[in-house]
mmCIF file of C-alpha atoms in Angstrom:
data_model
loop_
_atom_site.group_PDB
_atom_site.id
_atom_site.type_symbol
_atom_site.label_atom_id
_atom_site.label_comp_id
_atom_site.label_asym_id
_atom_site.label_seq_id
_atom_site.Cartn_x
_atom_site.Cartn_y
_atom_site.Cartn_z
ATOM 1 C CA MET A 640 0.000 0.000 0.000
ATOM 2 C CA MET A 641 1.335 3.438 -0.931
ATOM 3 C CA VAL A 642 1.288 6.437 1.392
ATOM 4 C CA VAL A 643 0.449 9.620 -0.499
ATOM 5 C CA PRO A 644 2.184 12.806 0.582
ATOM 6 C CA LEU A 645 -0.168 15.512 1.731
ATOM 7 C CA ILE A 646 1.167 17.747 -0.997
ATOM 8 C CA PRO A 647 -1.183 19.645 -3.274
ATOM 9 C CA ILE A 648 -1.273 18.724 -6.936
ATOM 10 C CA GLU A 649 -3.054 20.600 -9.693
ATOM 11 C CA GLU A 650 -5.078 17.662 -11.075
ATOM 12 C CA ASN A 651 -7.019 17.374 -7.836
ATOM 13 C CA ASN A 652 -7.948 20.980 -7.078
ATOM 14 C CA GLY A 653 -4.975 21.215 -4.779
ATOM 15 C CA PHE A 654 -4.820 17.977 -2.812
ATOM 16 C CA GLY A 655 -2.302 15.146 -3.250
ATOM 17 C CA ALA A 656 -4.707 12.414 -2.211
ATOM 18 C CA GLN A 657 -7.825 12.673 -4.389
ATOM 19 C CA TRP A 658 -10.030 11.452 -1.556
ATOM 20 C CA LEU A 659 -8.766 13.959 1.024
ATOM 21 C CA ARG A 660 -11.052 16.886 0.192
ATOM 22 C CA PRO A 661 -14.213 14.700 0.054
ATOM 23 C CA LEU A 662 -13.174 13.044 3.355
ATOM 24 C CA LEU A 663 -12.759 16.413 5.078
ATOM 25 C CA GLU A 664 -15.972 17.887 3.635
ATOM 26 C CA ALA A 665 -18.276 14.893 4.182
ATOM 27 C CA ASN A 666 -21.004 15.005 6.833
ATOM 28 C CA TYR A 667 -20.732 12.316 9.481
ATOM 29 C CA PHE A 668 -22.945 11.027 12.272
ATOM 30 C CA ILE A 669 -26.143 11.718 10.371
ATOM 31 C CA PRO A 670 -28.690 9.111 9.247
ATOM 32 C CA CYS A 671 -27.536 7.267 6.119
ATOM 33 C CA ARG A 672 -29.329 8.504 2.999
ATOM 34 C CA ASP A 673 -29.900 4.886 1.881
ATOM 35 C CA HIS A 674 -30.697 3.187 5.208
ATOM 36 C CA GLY A 675 -31.562 6.030 7.590
ATOM 37 C CA GLU A 676 -35.277 5.516 8.018
ATOM 38 C CA GLU A 677 -35.659 1.754 7.925
ATOM 39 C CA MET A 678 -32.629 0.500 9.850
ATOM 40 C CA SER A 679 -31.378 1.146 13.348
ATOM 41 C CA LYS A 680 -27.722 2.057 13.789
ATOM 42 C CA SER A 681 -27.532 3.499 10.279
ATOM 43 C CA GLU A 682 -25.360 6.412 11.345
ATOM 44 C CA SER A 683 -22.939 7.491 8.579
ATOM 45 C CA LYS A 684 -19.507 7.164 10.137
ATOM 46 C CA TYR A 685 -17.426 5.489 7.435
ATOM 47 C CA PHE A 686 -15.787 6.862 4.316
ATOM 48 C CA CYS A 687 -14.742 4.928 1.208
ATOM 49 C CA LEU A 688 -11.425 6.265 -0.085
ATOM 50 C CA ASP A 689 -11.996 4.557 -3.435
ATOM 51 C CA CYS A 690 -15.511 5.869 -4.167
ATOM 52 C CA MET A 691 -14.875 9.311 -2.607
ATOM 53 C CA GLY A 692 -18.584 9.995 -2.226
ATOM 54 C CA LYS A 693 -20.646 10.768 0.819
ATOM 55 C CA SER A 694 -20.160 9.166 4.220
ATOM 56 C CA ILE A 695 -21.653 5.694 4.545
ATOM 57 C CA CYS A 696 -23.144 3.547 7.316
ATOM 58 C CA SER A 697 -22.313 0.016 8.458
ATOM 59 C CA TYR A 698 -25.071 -1.406 6.219
ATOM 60 C CA CYS A 699 -23.421 0.191 3.154
ATOM 61 C CA LEU A 700 -20.084 -1.516 3.847
ATOM 62 C CA ILE A 701 -21.154 -4.685 2.006
ATOM 63 C CA HIS A 702 -21.053 -2.709 -1.265
ATOM 64 C CA HIS A 703 -17.473 -1.617 -0.571
ATOM 65 C CA ARG A 704 -15.919 -4.970 0.434
ATOM 66 C CA GLU A 705 -12.782 -4.632 -1.689
ATOM 67 C CA HIS A 706 -12.393 -0.887 -1.070
ATOM 68 C CA ARG A 707 -10.290 1.127 1.353
ATOM 69 C CA ILE A 708 -12.632 2.172 4.173
ATOM 70 C CA VAL A 709 -11.846 4.391 7.153
ATOM 71 C CA GLN A 710 -13.983 4.934 10.212
ATOM 72 C CA ILE A 711 -14.595 8.432 11.491
ATOM 73 C CA ARG A 712 -15.076 8.805 15.225
ATOM 74 C CA ARG A 713 -16.203 11.637 17.493
ATOM 75 C CA SER A 714 -14.307 13.403 20.238
ATOM 76 C CA ASN A 715 -15.819 16.425 21.947
ATOM 77 C CA TYR A 716 -18.183 16.941 18.996
ATOM 78 C CA HIS A 717 -15.291 16.930 16.498
ATOM 79 C CA ASN A 718 -14.591 14.346 13.811
ATOM 80 C CA VAL A 719 -11.399 12.334 14.301
ATOM 81 C CA ILE A 720 -9.674 9.398 12.661
ATOM 82 C CA ARG A 721 -7.269 6.899 14.162
ATOM 83 C CA VAL A 722 -3.637 7.486 13.299
ATOM 84 C CA ASN A 723 -3.088 3.820 12.415
ATOM 85 C CA GLU A 724 -5.907 4.012 9.831
ATOM 86 C CA VAL A 725 -5.018 7.278 8.118
ATOM 87 C CA GLN A 726 -1.224 7.022 8.102
ATOM 88 C CA LYS A 727 -1.494 4.018 5.774
ATOM 89 C CA HIS A 728 -2.883 6.337 3.115
ATOM 90 C CA VAL A 729 -1.488 9.848 3.600
ATOM 91 C CA ASP A 730 1.482 11.568 5.225
ATOM 92 C CA ILE A 731 0.289 13.052 8.529
ATOM 93 C CA SER A 732 3.673 14.229 9.793
ATOM 94 C CA GLY A 733 3.437 17.539 11.620
ATOM 95 C CA VAL A 734 -0.201 16.972 12.643
ATOM 96 C CA GLN A 735 -0.817 16.853 16.419
ATOM 97 C CA HIS A 736 -1.742 13.373 17.667
ATOM 98 C CA TYR A 737 -3.997 12.904 20.672
ATOM 99 C CA VAL A 738 -4.735 9.781 22.710
ATOM 100 C CA ILE A 739 -8.409 9.155 23.339
ATOM 101 C CA ASN A 740 -9.666 5.859 24.767
ATOM 102 C CA ASN A 741 -6.178 4.360 24.361
ATOM 103 C CA ALA A 742 -6.158 5.119 20.629
ATOM 104 C CA GLU A 743 -3.981 7.693 18.877
ATOM 105 C CA ILE A 744 -6.131 10.011 16.752
ATOM 106 C CA VAL A 745 -5.896 13.157 14.635
ATOM 107 C CA PHE A 746 -8.664 15.677 14.085
ATOM 108 C CA LEU A 747 -10.059 16.054 10.575
ATOM 109 C CA ASN A 748 -10.840 19.769 10.703
ATOM 110 C CA GLU A 749 -9.440 22.833 12.395
ATOM 111 C CA ARG A 750 -10.417 23.657 15.949
ATOM 112 C CA PRO A 751 -9.754 27.338 16.571
ATOM 113 C CA GLN A 752 -9.128 28.399 20.135
ATOM 114 C CA LEU A 753 -10.487 31.623 21.597
ATOM 115 C CA ARG A 754 -7.746 32.237 24.159
ATOM 116 C CA HIS A 755 -4.269 30.891 24.670
ATOM 117 C CA GLY A 756 -2.839 29.871 27.997
ATOM 118 C CA LYS A 757 0.155 31.559 29.534
ATOM 119 C CA ARG A 758 3.549 30.847 28.013
ATOM 120 C CA VAL A 759 2.182 29.272 24.837
ATOM 121 C CA THR A 760 5.123 28.634 22.551
ATOM 122 C CA ASN A 761 3.688 26.477 19.781
ATOM 123 C CA THR A 762 0.488 27.055 17.806
ATOM 124 C CA CYS A 763 -1.113 25.681 14.643
ATOM 125 C CA GLU A 764 0.231 27.517 11.603
ATOM 126 C CA ILE A 765 -3.295 27.946 10.218
ATOM 127 C CA CYS A 766 -5.830 28.412 13.013
ATOM 128 C CA GLY A 767 -3.585 29.288 15.978
ATOM 129 C CA ARG A 768 -4.663 26.436 18.262
ATOM 130 C CA THR A 769 -2.140 25.635 21.011
ATOM 131 C CA LEU A 770 -0.061 22.561 20.170
ATOM 132 C CA LEU A 771 2.244 20.295 22.120
ATOM 133 C CA GLY A 772 5.851 19.623 21.229
ATOM 134 C CA SER A 773 7.017 20.338 17.726
ATOM 135 C CA PHE A 774 3.763 19.704 15.867
ATOM 136 C CA ARG A 775 2.823 22.309 13.251
ATOM 137 C CA PHE A 776 -0.892 21.629 12.671
ATOM 138 C CA CYS A 777 -3.907 20.777 14.812
ATOM 139 C CA SER A 778 -5.718 18.829 12.063
ATOM 140 C CA LEU A 779 -5.496 17.268 8.626
ATOM 141 C CA SER A 780 -7.349 20.198 7.065
ATOM 142 C CA CYS A 781 -4.931 22.737 8.553
ATOM 143 C CA LYS A 782 -1.979 20.837 7.087
ATOM 144 C CA ALA A 783 -3.738 20.629 3.706
ATOM 145 C CA LYS A 784 -4.436 24.396 3.753
ATOM 146 C CA LYS A 785 -0.788 25.127 4.488
ATOM 147 C CA MET A 786 0.385 22.834 1.707
ATOM 148 C CA MET A 787 -2.025 24.584 -0.708
ATOM 149 C CA HIS A 788 -0.590 27.954 0.291
ATOM 150 C CA VAL A 789 2.985 26.751 -0.209
ATOM 151 C CA VAL A 790 2.221 25.411 -3.691
ATOM 152 C CA GLU A 791 0.332 28.578 -4.679
ATOM 153 C CA LYS A 792 3.337 30.702 -3.666
ATOM 154 C CA ALA A 793 5.693 28.442 -5.612
ATOM 155 C CA MET A 794 3.478 28.636 -8.696
ATOM 156 C CA GLU A 795 3.398 32.447 -8.436
ATOM 157 C CA SER A 796 7.202 32.496 -8.278
ATOM 158 C CA VAL A 797 7.470 30.249 -11.328
ATOM 159 C CA GLU A 798 5.054 32.508 -13.244
ATOM 160 C CA LYS A 799 7.072 35.599 -12.339
ATOM 161 C CA LEU A 800 10.301 33.891 -13.410
ATOM 162 C CA SER A 801 8.864 32.727 -16.718
ATOM 163 C CA LYS A 802 7.512 36.241 -17.459
ATOM 164 C CA ALA A 803 10.878 37.767 -16.594
ATOM 165 C CA MET A 804 12.646 35.372 -18.970
ATOM 166 C CA MET A 805 10.431 36.345 -21.928
#
């Protein structure tokens, strides 16, 4: 299995892993659109990296048997994914890990913080959330936003250089 760098590429509107944007933008923990009314426990908390569609429920999994599926979990009303699931598919270096219920997780989306504690020395490069150690981002989406910004700046520099050479 290949780990994709979390580096933006033009063919995918800025994301290295084609499934990353749909994963981050999907709605989770809502009734499944296919099984929501008739089945109990049809909460959409899975995402198929191969289909890249909407979130799916446990009853939908049978249609994705040979696909790469990840489970989204909740922590303090925020969507998270286990490190051991996501690191198989994308580079999550620099993203703060947390331990919840004995499992290492990362948050999918940014979690801005209203106030910082005293002597805060490390914050997320995108949203400013306080971080531990040498981590640079509080979530996968913050890292993706930073990578987009870096690539946009590089592309601007290349454009300027090519215009100057003409």
